[in-house]
XYZ file of C-alpha atoms in Angstrom:
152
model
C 89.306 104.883 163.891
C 88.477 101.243 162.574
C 84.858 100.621 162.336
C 84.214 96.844 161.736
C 81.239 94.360 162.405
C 80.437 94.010 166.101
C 80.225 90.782 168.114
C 78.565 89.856 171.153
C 81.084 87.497 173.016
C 78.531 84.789 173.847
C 77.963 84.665 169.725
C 81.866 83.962 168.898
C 83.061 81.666 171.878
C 81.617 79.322 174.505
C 81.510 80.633 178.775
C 81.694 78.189 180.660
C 82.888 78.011 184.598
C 85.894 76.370 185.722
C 85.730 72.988 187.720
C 84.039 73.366 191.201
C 86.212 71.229 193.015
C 88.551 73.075 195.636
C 92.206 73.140 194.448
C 94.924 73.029 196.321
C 98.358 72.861 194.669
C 101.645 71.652 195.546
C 105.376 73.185 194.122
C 106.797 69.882 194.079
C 107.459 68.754 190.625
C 105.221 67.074 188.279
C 105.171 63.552 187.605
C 102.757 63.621 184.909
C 99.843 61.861 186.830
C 97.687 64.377 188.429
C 95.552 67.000 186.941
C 96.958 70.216 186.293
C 94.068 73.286 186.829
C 94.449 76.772 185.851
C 93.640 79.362 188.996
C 93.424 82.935 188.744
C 97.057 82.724 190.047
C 98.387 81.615 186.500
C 96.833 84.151 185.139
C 99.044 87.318 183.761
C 97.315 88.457 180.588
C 100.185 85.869 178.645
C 100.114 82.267 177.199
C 100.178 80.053 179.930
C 102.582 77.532 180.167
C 101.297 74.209 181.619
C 104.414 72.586 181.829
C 105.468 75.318 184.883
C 102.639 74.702 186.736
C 102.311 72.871 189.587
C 99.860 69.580 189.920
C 97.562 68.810 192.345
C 98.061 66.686 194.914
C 94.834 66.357 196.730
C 92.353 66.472 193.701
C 91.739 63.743 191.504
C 89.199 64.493 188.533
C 86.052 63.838 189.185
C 82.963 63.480 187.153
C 82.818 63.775 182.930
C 85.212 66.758 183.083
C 86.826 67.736 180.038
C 90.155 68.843 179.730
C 90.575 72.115 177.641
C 91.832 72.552 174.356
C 94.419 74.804 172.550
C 92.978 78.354 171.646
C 91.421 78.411 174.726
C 91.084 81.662 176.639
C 90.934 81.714 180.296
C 89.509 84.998 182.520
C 89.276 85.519 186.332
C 85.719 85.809 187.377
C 86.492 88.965 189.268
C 88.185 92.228 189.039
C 91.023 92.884 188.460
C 90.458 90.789 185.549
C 92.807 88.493 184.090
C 93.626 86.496 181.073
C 95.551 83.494 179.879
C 95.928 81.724 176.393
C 95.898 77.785 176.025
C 98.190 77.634 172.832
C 100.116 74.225 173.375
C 98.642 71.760 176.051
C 102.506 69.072 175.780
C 100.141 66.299 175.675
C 98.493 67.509 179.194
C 94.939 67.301 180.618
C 94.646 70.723 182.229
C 91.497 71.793 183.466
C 90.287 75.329 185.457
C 89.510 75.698 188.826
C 85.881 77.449 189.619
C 87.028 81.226 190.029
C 87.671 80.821 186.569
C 85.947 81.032 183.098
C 86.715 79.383 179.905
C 86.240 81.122 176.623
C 86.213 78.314 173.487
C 86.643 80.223 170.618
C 84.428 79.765 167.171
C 87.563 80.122 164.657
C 85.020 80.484 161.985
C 83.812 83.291 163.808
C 86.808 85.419 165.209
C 90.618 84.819 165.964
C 91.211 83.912 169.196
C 94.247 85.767 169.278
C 92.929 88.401 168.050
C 90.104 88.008 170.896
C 92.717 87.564 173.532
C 94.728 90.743 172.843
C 91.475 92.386 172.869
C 90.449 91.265 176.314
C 93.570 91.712 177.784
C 93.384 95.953 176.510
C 92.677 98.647 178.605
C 89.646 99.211 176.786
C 87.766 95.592 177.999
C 89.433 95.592 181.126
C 87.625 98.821 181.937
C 84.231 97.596 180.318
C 84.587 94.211 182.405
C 84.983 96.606 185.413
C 82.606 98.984 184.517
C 80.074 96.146 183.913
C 81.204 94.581 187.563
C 80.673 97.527 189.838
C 77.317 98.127 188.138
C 75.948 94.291 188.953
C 78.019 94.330 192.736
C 77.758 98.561 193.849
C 78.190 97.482 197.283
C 79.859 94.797 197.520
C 84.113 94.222 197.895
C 84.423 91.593 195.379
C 83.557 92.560 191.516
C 82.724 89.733 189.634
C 81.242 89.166 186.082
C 78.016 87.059 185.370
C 78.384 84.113 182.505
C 75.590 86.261 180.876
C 76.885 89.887 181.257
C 80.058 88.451 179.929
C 78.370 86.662 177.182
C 76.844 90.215 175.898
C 80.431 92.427 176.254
């Protein structure tokens, strides 16, 4: 088996949380003037493609929000965990909606690619739920801290 350098996550990528405004979306097609937020429904462990998702039609962006950028990874905050890869934005402002994280990766550090595959294998998904059940034992809902995330 490989043996390489280990990484924490927090040390190769920025965690931040998605947007906290509510999100509700609409199917109807885009026009190209509202904002565009990734929910844990877009979310399939594949590159996410922005131009087949729907916009918003009761949000406007508020606030000093930034839209993300390509080589972005996105992760459900709880279990079952799920990915999603920014690799072409079309000239879009996306942004993510709260039950989400985004993961901006240091290229100087690791490939985000190579990151992504990694998260979306059996062997994180069962550390991120692993990690979940021990910080929620009783409760439903397993969800991931920023900082337990930050130390996978």
């Amino acid at each position: 088996m490989f043996k390489g350098p280990s990484y924490f996550l927090g040390d190769v990528c920025k965690i931040r949380r998605g947007a906290d405004e509510k999100v509700d979306e609409s199917d109807t097609a885009d026009t190209g003037d509202l904002a565009k937020y990734i929910t844990p429904k877009h979310l399939n462990n594949r590159t996410i493609d922005v131009l087949k998702m729907p916009s918003l039609t009761t949000v406007t962006v508020t606030g000093n929000r930034k839209p993300l950028k390509t080589n972005t990874i996105i992760m459900s905050k709880s279990a079952p965990f799920k990915f999603g890869f920014i690799d072409d934005l079309k000239g879009r402002n996306v942004y993510c909606s709260g039950n989400t994280y985004k993961l901006t990766v240091d290229e100087n550090e690791i490939n985000s690619i190579y990151l992504f595959m990694y998260l979306t294998s059996d062997l994180a998904k069962e550390q991120l739920t692993r990690i979940s059940e021990n910080m929620n034992p009783s409760s439903r809902t397993k969800t991931i801290s920023i900082t337990d995330l930050g130390e996978v």
